[in-house]
PDB file of C-alpha atoms and ligand atoms in Angstrom:
ATOM      1  CA  MET A 724      20.952  82.661   0.366  1.00 48.00           C
ATOM      2  CA  MET A 725      22.800  81.887   3.609  1.00 48.00           C
ATOM      3  CA  GLY A 726      20.402  84.184   5.369  1.00 55.00           C
ATOM      4  CA  ILE A 727      17.396  82.181   4.238  1.00 52.00           C
ATOM      5  CA  VAL A 728      18.986  78.849   5.210  1.00 50.00           C
ATOM      6  CA  PHE A 729      19.877  80.276   8.599  1.00 44.00           C
ATOM      7  CA  LYS A 730      16.325  81.531   9.138  1.00 53.00           C
ATOM      8  CA  LEU A 731      14.924  78.176   8.081  1.00 45.00           C
ATOM      9  CA  VAL A 732      17.149  76.316  10.535  1.00 43.00           C
ATOM     10  CA  LEU A 733      16.124  78.715  13.286  1.00 43.00           C
ATOM     11  CA  LEU A 734      12.479  78.218  12.424  1.00 45.00           C
ATOM     12  CA  ILE A 735      12.812  74.427  12.509  1.00 44.00           C
ATOM     13  CA  LEU A 736      14.610  74.595  15.855  1.00 42.00           C
ATOM     14  CA  MET A 737      11.862  76.818  17.223  1.00 47.00           C
ATOM     15  CA  LEU A 738       9.086  74.533  16.034  1.00 46.00           C
ATOM     16  CA  CYS A 739      10.782  71.329  17.115  1.00 44.00           C
ATOM     17  CA  PRO A 740       9.836  71.245  20.812  1.00 43.00           C
ATOM     18  CA  LEU A 741       6.242  72.021  19.849  1.00 46.00           C
ATOM     19  CA  THR A 742       6.165  69.063  17.494  1.00 44.00           C
ATOM     20  CA  ILE A 743       7.529  66.782  20.190  1.00 43.00           C
ATOM     21  CA  ASN A 744       5.052  68.073  22.763  1.00 45.00           C
ATOM     22  CA  SER A 745       2.206  67.448  20.375  1.00 60.00           C
ATOM     23  CA  SER A 746       3.003  63.773  19.915  1.00 88.00           C
ATOM     24  CA  PHE A 747      -0.118  62.587  21.679  1.00 96.00           C
ATOM     25  CA  GLN A 748      -1.410  59.115  20.900  1.00 97.00           C
ATOM     26  CA  TYR A 749      -4.736  58.967  22.693  1.00 98.00           C
ATOM     27  CA  LEU A 750      -7.202  61.088  24.673  1.00 98.00           C
ATOM     28  CA  THR A 751      -8.885  60.535  28.027  1.00 98.00           C
ATOM     29  CA  PHE A 752     -12.317  62.090  28.211  1.00 98.00           C
ATOM     30  CA  VAL A 753     -13.002  62.710  31.899  1.00 98.00           C
ATOM     31  CA  GLN A 754     -16.425  63.395  33.370  1.00 98.00           C
ATOM     32  CA  GLN A 755     -17.078  64.165  37.013  1.00 98.00           C
ATOM     33  CA  TRP A 756     -19.929  63.491  39.396  1.00 98.00           C
ATOM     34  CA  PRO A 757     -20.723  66.909  40.926  1.00 98.00           C
ATOM     35  CA  LYS A 758     -21.856  65.525  44.294  1.00 98.00           C
ATOM     36  CA  GLY A 759     -18.694  63.411  44.393  1.00 98.00           C
ATOM     37  CA  TYR A 760     -16.564  66.458  43.587  1.00 97.00           C
ATOM     38  CA  CYS A 761     -18.239  68.366  46.416  1.00 97.00           C
ATOM     39  CA  THR A 762     -17.822  65.475  48.834  1.00 95.00           C
ATOM     40  CA  ALA A 763     -14.146  65.412  47.932  1.00 93.00           C
ATOM     41  CA  ASN A 764     -13.672  69.204  47.965  1.00 92.00           C
ATOM     42  CA  PRO A 765     -16.283  70.640  50.325  1.00 93.00           C
ATOM     43  CA  SER A 766     -14.505  73.977  50.672  1.00 95.00           C
ATOM     44  CA  ARG A 767     -14.037  74.474  46.916  1.00 95.00           C
ATOM     45  CA  CYS A 768     -17.575  73.493  45.933  1.00 96.00           C
ATOM     46  CA  GLN A 769     -19.477  76.703  45.082  1.00 96.00           C
ATOM     47  CA  ARG A 770     -22.063  75.769  42.485  1.00 96.00           C
ATOM     48  CA  ASN A 771     -25.646  75.928  43.665  1.00 95.00           C
ATOM     49  CA  PRO A 772     -27.745  74.133  42.628  1.00 95.00           C
ATOM     50  CA  LEU A 773     -25.358  71.318  41.758  1.00 97.00           C
ATOM     51  CA  PRO A 774     -25.913  69.577  38.417  1.00 98.00           C
ATOM     52  CA  THR A 775     -27.402  66.103  38.855  1.00 98.00           C
ATOM     53  CA  VAL A 776     -25.697  64.681  35.782  1.00 98.00           C
ATOM     54  CA  PHE A 777     -22.039  63.886  35.189  1.00 98.00           C
ATOM     55  CA  THR A 778     -20.313  67.012  33.857  1.00 98.00           C
ATOM     56  CA  VAL A 779     -17.086  67.430  31.896  1.00 98.00           C
ATOM     57  CA  HIS A 780     -13.768  67.731  33.667  1.00 98.00           C
ATOM     58  CA  GLY A 781     -11.686  67.674  30.505  1.00 98.00           C
ATOM     59  CA  LEU A 782     -10.227  65.987  27.455  1.00 98.00           C
ATOM     60  CA  TRP A 783      -6.656  64.989  28.169  1.00 98.00           C
ATOM     61  CA  PRO A 784      -4.197  64.048  25.420  1.00 98.00           C
ATOM     62  CA  GLY A 785      -1.441  61.647  26.360  1.00 97.00           C
ATOM     63  CA  ASN A 786       0.946  59.236  24.848  1.00 95.00           C
ATOM     64  CA  PHE A 787       1.556  55.730  26.051  1.00 96.00           C
ATOM     65  CA  THR A 788       4.816  56.576  27.775  1.00 94.00           C
ATOM     66  CA  GLN A 789       3.998  59.904  29.338  1.00 91.00           C
ATOM     67  CA  ILE A 790       1.177  62.167  30.477  1.00 87.00           C
ATOM     68  CA  LEU A 791       1.393  65.326  28.381  1.00 96.00           C
ATOM     69  CA  GLN A 792       0.780  68.688  30.017  1.00 96.00           C
ATOM     70  CA  ASN A 793       1.310  72.413  29.478  1.00 96.00           C
ATOM     71  CA  CYS A 794       2.465  72.263  25.872  1.00 95.00           C
ATOM     72  CA  LYS A 795       2.178  76.062  25.659  1.00 87.00           C
ATOM     73  CA  ILE A 796       1.246  76.703  22.068  1.00 83.00           C
ATOM     74  CA  SER A 797      -1.599  79.195  22.197  1.00 94.00           C
ATOM     75  CA  ALA A 798      -3.303  81.100  24.981  1.00 97.00           C
ATOM     76  CA  TYR A 799      -6.928  80.594  25.977  1.00 98.00           C
ATOM     77  CA  THR A 800      -9.436  82.716  24.048  1.00 97.00           C
ATOM     78  CA  PRO A 801     -12.235  83.833  26.387  1.00 97.00           C
ATOM     79  CA  LEU A 802     -15.840  83.508  25.222  1.00 97.00           C
ATOM     80  CA  GLN A 803     -17.346  86.962  24.678  1.00 96.00           C
ATOM     81  CA  ASN A 804     -20.977  86.047  24.320  1.00 96.00           C
ATOM     82  CA  PHE A 805     -23.199  85.026  27.237  1.00 97.00           C
ATOM     83  CA  GLN A 806     -25.084  82.474  25.153  1.00 97.00           C
ATOM     84  CA  ASP A 807     -21.813  80.756  24.213  1.00 97.00           C
ATOM     85  CA  TRP A 808     -20.731  80.876  27.837  1.00 97.00           C
ATOM     86  CA  ASN A 809     -24.018  79.309  28.898  1.00 97.00           C
ATOM     87  CA  ASN A 810     -23.891  76.570  26.296  1.00 97.00           C
ATOM     88  CA  ARG A 811     -20.434  75.476  27.378  1.00 98.00           C
ATOM     89  CA  ASN A 812     -21.333  75.852  31.048  1.00 98.00           C
ATOM     90  CA  LEU A 813     -24.292  73.513  30.626  1.00 97.00           C
ATOM     91  CA  ARG A 814     -22.015  70.493  30.177  1.00 98.00           C
ATOM     92  CA  TRP A 815     -18.690  71.826  31.423  1.00 98.00           C
ATOM     93  CA  PRO A 816     -19.428  73.903  34.539  1.00 98.00           C
ATOM     94  CA  ASP A 817     -16.785  75.065  36.996  1.00 98.00           C
ATOM     95  CA  LEU A 818     -18.129  73.623  40.247  1.00 98.00           C
ATOM     96  CA  ALA A 819     -15.654  75.764  42.175  1.00 98.00           C
ATOM     97  CA  LYS A 820     -17.436  78.967  41.110  1.00 97.00           C
ATOM     98  CA  PRO A 821     -20.937  80.285  41.659  1.00 97.00           C
ATOM     99  CA  SER A 822     -22.982  80.953  38.524  1.00 95.00           C
ATOM    100  CA  PRO A 823     -22.196  84.385  37.086  1.00 95.00           C
ATOM    101  CA  THR A 824     -24.738  86.862  35.789  1.00 94.00           C
ATOM    102  CA  MET A 825     -25.065  88.249  32.280  1.00 93.00           C
ATOM    103  CA  GLN A 826     -23.308  91.355  33.591  1.00 94.00           C
ATOM    104  CA  ASN A 827     -20.240  89.738  35.152  1.00 95.00           C
ATOM    105  CA  PHE A 828     -19.677  86.512  33.201  1.00 95.00           C
ATOM    106  CA  LYS A 829     -16.669  88.049  31.414  1.00 95.00           C
ATOM    107  CA  GLN A 830     -14.668  88.203  34.634  1.00 97.00           C
ATOM    108  CA  PRO A 831     -11.656  85.914  34.129  1.00 97.00           C
ATOM    109  CA  ARG A 832     -12.576  83.759  37.141  1.00 97.00           C
ATOM    110  CA  PHE A 833     -15.722  82.557  35.372  1.00 98.00           C
ATOM    111  CA  GLN A 834     -13.626  81.047  32.574  1.00 98.00           C
ATOM    112  CA  SER A 835     -10.553  80.097  34.581  1.00 98.00           C
ATOM    113  CA  PHE A 836     -11.505  76.385  34.648  1.00 98.00           C
ATOM    114  CA  TRP A 837     -11.695  76.281  30.830  1.00 98.00           C
ATOM    115  CA  GLU A 838      -8.519  78.323  30.589  1.00 98.00           C
ATOM    116  CA  HIS A 839      -6.795  75.865  32.930  1.00 98.00           C
ATOM    117  CA  GLU A 840      -7.986  72.826  30.972  1.00 98.00           C
ATOM    118  CA  TRP A 841      -6.930  74.411  27.702  1.00 98.00           C
ATOM    119  CA  THR A 842      -3.489  75.444  28.946  1.00 98.00           C
ATOM    120  CA  LYS A 843      -2.701  72.242  30.817  1.00 98.00           C
ATOM    121  CA  HIS A 844      -4.233  69.713  28.408  1.00 98.00           C
ATOM    122  CA  GLY A 845      -5.731  71.203  25.242  1.00 98.00           C
ATOM    123  CA  THR A 846      -2.454  72.726  24.084  1.00 97.00           C
ATOM    124  CA  CYS A 847      -0.959  69.213  23.880  1.00 97.00           C
ATOM    125  CA  SER A 848      -3.366  68.216  21.117  1.00 97.00           C
ATOM    126  CA  GLU A 849      -3.520  71.582  19.386  1.00 96.00           C
ATOM    127  CA  ASN A 850      -1.833  70.197  16.265  1.00 94.00           C
ATOM    128  CA  MET A 851      -5.008  68.178  15.704  1.00 96.00           C
ATOM    129  CA  TYR A 852      -7.617  70.140  17.685  1.00 97.00           C
ATOM    130  CA  PRO A 853      -7.395  73.935  17.462  1.00 97.00           C
ATOM    131  CA  GLN A 854      -9.043  75.604  20.429  1.00 98.00           C
ATOM    132  CA  ALA A 855     -12.593  75.960  19.093  1.00 97.00           C
ATOM    133  CA  THR A 856     -12.523  72.374  17.843  1.00 98.00           C
ATOM    134  CA  TYR A 857     -11.074  71.104  21.117  1.00 98.00           C
ATOM    135  CA  PHE A 858     -13.957  72.607  23.073  1.00 98.00           C
ATOM    136  CA  SER A 859     -16.697  71.629  20.629  1.00 98.00           C
ATOM    137  CA  ARG A 860     -15.373  68.074  20.295  1.00 98.00           C
ATOM    138  CA  THR A 861     -15.312  67.706  24.076  1.00 98.00           C
ATOM    139  CA  ILE A 862     -18.913  68.907  24.331  1.00 98.00           C
ATOM    140  CA  GLN A 863     -19.889  66.417  21.604  1.00 98.00           C
ATOM    141  CA  LEU A 864     -18.267  63.589  23.548  1.00 98.00           C
ATOM    142  CA  SER A 865     -20.281  64.521  26.619  1.00 98.00           C
ATOM    143  CA  GLN A 866     -23.468  64.429  24.551  1.00 98.00           C
ATOM    144  CA  GLY A 867     -22.533  60.960  23.334  1.00 98.00           C
ATOM    145  CA  HIS A 868     -21.567  59.424  26.690  1.00 98.00           C
ATOM    146  CA  ASN A 869     -24.142  59.786  29.439  1.00 98.00           C
ATOM    147  CA  ILE A 870     -22.490  58.135  32.445  1.00 98.00           C
ATOM    148  CA  LEU A 871     -25.687  58.097  34.543  1.00 98.00           C
ATOM    149  CA  ASN A 872     -27.387  56.090  31.798  1.00 98.00           C
ATOM    150  CA  TYR A 873     -24.400  53.789  31.543  1.00 98.00           C
ATOM    151  CA  LEU A 874     -24.450  53.147  35.302  1.00 98.00           C
ATOM    152  CA  ALA A 875     -28.207  52.578  35.234  1.00 98.00           C
ATOM    153  CA  THR A 876     -27.647  49.580  32.955  1.00 98.00           C
ATOM    154  CA  GLY A 877     -25.955  47.949  35.959  1.00 98.00           C
ATOM    155  CA  ASN A 878     -28.673  49.207  38.354  1.00 98.00           C
ATOM    156  CA  ILE A 879     -26.211  51.654  39.876  1.00 98.00           C
ATOM    157  CA  SER A 880     -27.793  54.952  40.841  1.00 98.00           C
ATOM    158  CA  PRO A 881     -26.874  57.981  42.969  1.00 98.00           C
ATOM    159  CA  GLY A 882     -27.320  57.288  46.659  1.00 98.00           C
ATOM    160  CA  SER A 883     -26.162  53.679  46.362  1.00 96.00           C
ATOM    161  CA  ASN A 884     -22.965  52.063  47.579  1.00 97.00           C
ATOM    162  CA  PRO A 885     -21.753  49.909  44.695  1.00 98.00           C
ATOM    163  CA  THR A 886     -18.528  47.936  44.583  1.00 98.00           C
ATOM    164  CA  VAL A 887     -15.639  49.244  42.502  1.00 98.00           C
ATOM    165  CA  ARG A 888     -15.864  46.039  40.512  1.00 98.00           C
ATOM    166  CA  SER A 889     -19.495  46.607  39.575  1.00 98.00           C
ATOM    167  CA  VAL A 890     -18.956  50.249  38.559  1.00 98.00           C
ATOM    168  CA  ASN A 891     -15.924  49.246  36.519  1.00 98.00           C
ATOM    169  CA  SER A 892     -17.611  46.324  34.811  1.00 98.00           C
ATOM    170  CA  THR A 893     -20.843  48.246  34.133  1.00 98.00           C
ATOM    171  CA  ILE A 894     -18.979  51.059  32.389  1.00 98.00           C
ATOM    172  CA  TYR A 895     -16.730  48.498  30.682  1.00 98.00           C
ATOM    173  CA  ARG A 896     -19.739  46.828  29.093  1.00 98.00           C
ATOM    174  CA  ALA A 897     -21.478  50.131  28.295  1.00 98.00           C
ATOM    175  CA  ILE A 898     -18.488  51.280  26.219  1.00 98.00           C
ATOM    176  CA  SER A 899     -18.272  48.044  24.224  1.00 97.00           C
ATOM    177  CA  ASN A 900     -15.783  46.240  26.444  1.00 98.00           C
ATOM    178  CA  HIS A 901     -13.133  48.837  27.073  1.00 98.00           C
ATOM    179  CA  VAL A 902     -11.455  49.588  30.396  1.00 98.00           C
ATOM    180  CA  PRO A 903     -12.513  52.934  31.917  1.00 98.00           C
ATOM    181  CA  ASP A 904     -10.517  55.057  34.345  1.00 98.00           C
ATOM    182  CA  LEU A 905     -12.200  55.570  37.719  1.00 98.00           C
ATOM    183  CA  MET A 906     -11.178  58.141  40.294  1.00 98.00           C
ATOM    184  CA  CYS A 907     -12.342  58.312  43.901  1.00 98.00           C
ATOM    185  CA  VAL A 908     -11.493  60.545  46.820  1.00 98.00           C
ATOM    186  CA  THR A 909     -11.678  59.241  50.372  1.00 96.00           C
ATOM    187  CA  PRO A 910     -12.790  61.841  52.909  1.00 91.00           C
ATOM    188  CA  PRO A 911     -11.401  61.302  56.458  1.00 90.00           C
ATOM    189  CA  ARG A 912     -12.880  58.161  58.063  1.00 90.00           C
ATOM    190  CA  GLN A 913     -15.246  57.485  55.182  1.00 93.00           C
ATOM    191  CA  THR A 914     -15.513  55.159  52.218  1.00 95.00           C
ATOM    192  CA  PRO A 915     -14.049  56.327  48.890  1.00 98.00           C
ATOM    193  CA  ALA A 916     -16.486  58.570  47.004  1.00 98.00           C
ATOM    194  CA  LEU A 917     -16.844  58.248  43.231  1.00 98.00           C
ATOM    195  CA  VAL A 918     -15.631  61.509  41.666  1.00 98.00           C
ATOM    196  CA  GLU A 919     -14.598  60.846  38.047  1.00 98.00           C
ATOM    197  CA  ILE A 920     -14.995  58.396  35.201  1.00 98.00           C
ATOM    198  CA  GLY A 921     -12.707  58.571  32.181  1.00 98.00           C
ATOM    199  CA  ILE A 922     -13.197  56.983  28.766  1.00 98.00           C
ATOM    200  CA  CYS A 923     -10.212  56.704  26.441  1.00 98.00           C
ATOM    201  CA  PHE A 924     -10.183  57.328  22.708  1.00 98.00           C
ATOM    202  CA  THR A 925      -7.838  57.102  19.776  1.00 98.00           C
ATOM    203  CA  ALA A 926      -6.387  60.470  18.750  1.00 97.00           C
ATOM    204  CA  THR A 927      -9.196  61.019  16.264  1.00 96.00           C
ATOM    205  CA  THR A 928     -11.820  60.394  19.050  1.00 97.00           C
ATOM    206  CA  THR A 929     -13.656  58.061  16.681  1.00 96.00           C
ATOM    207  CA  THR A 930     -12.811  54.818  18.501  1.00 98.00           C
ATOM    208  CA  ILE A 931     -12.890  53.912  22.177  1.00 98.00           C
ATOM    209  CA  ILE A 932      -9.829  52.107  23.528  1.00 98.00           C
ATOM    210  CA  ASP A 933      -8.847  50.632  26.900  1.00 98.00           C
ATOM    211  CA  CYS A 934      -7.510  53.370  29.150  1.00 98.00           C
ATOM    212  CA  PRO A 935      -3.773  52.614  29.403  1.00 98.00           C
ATOM    213  CA  SER A 936      -3.160  50.534  32.536  1.00 97.00           C
ATOM    214  CA  GLN A 937       0.001  52.482  33.438  1.00 96.00           C
ATOM    215  CA  PHE A 938      -2.023  55.656  34.104  1.00 97.00           C
ATOM    216  CA  LEU A 939      -5.222  54.199  35.598  1.00 98.00           C
ATOM    217  CA  ARG A 940      -6.458  55.944  38.747  1.00 98.00           C
ATOM    218  CA  THR A 941      -8.951  53.203  39.571  1.00 98.00           C
ATOM    219  CA  GLY A 942      -6.760  52.162  42.524  1.00 98.00           C
ATOM    220  CA  SER A 943      -7.919  55.342  44.307  1.00 98.00           C
ATOM    221  CA  CYS A 944     -11.325  53.656  44.716  1.00 98.00           C
ATOM    222  CA  GLY A 945      -9.882  50.779  46.746  1.00 97.00           C
ATOM    223  CA  THR A 946     -11.125  47.249  46.194  1.00 97.00           C
ATOM    224  CA  GLY A 947     -14.461  47.163  47.991  1.00 97.00           C
ATOM    225  CA  THR A 948     -17.518  49.336  48.335  1.00 98.00           C
ATOM    226  CA  ILE A 949     -17.548  52.997  47.304  1.00 98.00           C
ATOM    227  CA  SER A 950     -20.123  55.727  47.791  1.00 98.00           C
ATOM    228  CA  PHE A 951     -21.980  57.264  44.890  1.00 98.00           C
ATOM    229  CA  PRO A 952     -23.339  60.233  46.806  1.00 97.00           C
ATOM    230  CA  ALA A 953     -26.789  61.616  45.944  1.00 97.00           C
TER     231      ALA A 953
HETATM  232  C1  LIG B1379       5.618  60.983  24.387  1.00 80.37           C
HETATM  233  O1  LIG B1379       5.784  62.325  24.751  1.00 80.37           O
HETATM  234  C2  LIG B1379       7.088  62.685  25.124  1.00 80.37           C
HETATM  235  C3  LIG B1379       7.073  64.106  25.653  1.00 80.37           C
HETATM  236  O2  LIG B1379       6.610  65.002  24.722  1.00 80.37           O
HETATM  237  C4  LIG B1379       8.002  62.498  23.921  1.00 80.37           C
HETATM  238  O3  LIG B1379       9.326  62.807  24.284  1.00 80.37           O
HETATM  239  C5  LIG B1379       7.922  61.068  23.444  1.00 80.37           C
HETATM  240  O4  LIG B1379       8.663  60.925  22.254  1.00 80.37           O
HETATM  241  C6  LIG B1379       6.474  60.671  23.170  1.00 80.37           C
HETATM  242  N1  LIG B1379       6.426  59.251  22.879  1.00 80.37           N
HETATM  243  C7  LIG B1379       5.855  58.792  21.789  1.00 80.37           C
HETATM  244  C8  LIG B1379       5.881  57.299  21.630  1.00 80.37           C
HETATM  245  O5  LIG B1379       5.312  59.514  20.958  1.00 80.37           O
HETATM  246  C1  LIG B1380     -12.307  46.439  35.202  1.00 80.37           C
HETATM  247  O1  LIG B1380     -12.866  45.580  34.221  1.00 80.37           O
HETATM  248  C2  LIG B1380     -11.931  44.991  33.340  1.00 80.37           C
HETATM  249  C3  LIG B1380     -12.720  44.138  32.353  1.00 80.37           C
HETATM  250  O2  LIG B1380     -13.443  43.179  33.006  1.00 80.37           O
HETATM  251  C4  LIG B1380     -10.917  44.183  34.110  1.00 80.37           C
HETATM  252  O3  LIG B1380      -9.940  43.707  33.223  1.00 80.37           O
HETATM  253  C5  LIG B1380     -10.267  45.034  35.197  1.00 80.37           C
HETATM  254  O4  LIG B1380      -9.414  44.244  35.989  1.00 80.37           O
HETATM  255  C6  LIG B1380     -11.351  45.634  36.064  1.00 80.37           C
HETATM  256  N1  LIG B1380     -10.788  46.478  37.114  1.00 80.37           N
HETATM  257  C7  LIG B1380     -11.275  46.480  38.344  1.00 80.37           C
HETATM  258  C8  LIG B1380     -10.574  47.369  39.322  1.00 80.37           C
HETATM  259  O5  LIG B1380     -12.225  45.826  38.693  1.00 80.37           O
END
């Protein structure tokens, strides 16, 4: 009897930190502009040709007091099938890697971006989104939120130099009046380049919410004109 109680207590103690780590309250769905990424990271940019649509960076669980990272529940499960690899790559490519071939796509480096996103972010919402669900839900969100189309509603297209205000307010209106998260990188002696746009969701990903002001990265875009590189 004592033995069972002892084991139960041990089990609860072991599970406790996991439960705390999994207390996410919302998710930020982050998409990146490939040309912006490459303007910001010219030496890391390896994908050729570059996608000309916004692609997924990740789906990041957080709570309103803290950014949650590296919750360490389960390890990344590599895709074993080239078709599956390709399907995920279509919307969630690693711009820091060249495209693999059917023969070498299983090399860990060709899934290291997904592994990184899973380990750093996905594990923090694993109580609600097991790995396969986490990836498929993220892909679904990218199908449902075409940032280029959203920007087009404000006449903002690649190659233009919009103001931060206009990008912010165009996305704001496109997602039914919710505050997005913008991220820019400023190369030496240039204007800030648009790199990422995040949309925030309730934990169930059914409802868009304002991205929490305490974690907004929109300040990285300055207050004036930015480049939206073509
Ligand atoms: C936010 O996450 C931290 C770290 O896991 C946790 O300690 C805290 O209780 C969470 N806050 C809420 C309101 O869930
Ligand atoms: C973005 O738009 C929202 C809604 O109009 C506004 O509250 C916020 O201040 C704007 N941020 C910037 C940087 O323009």
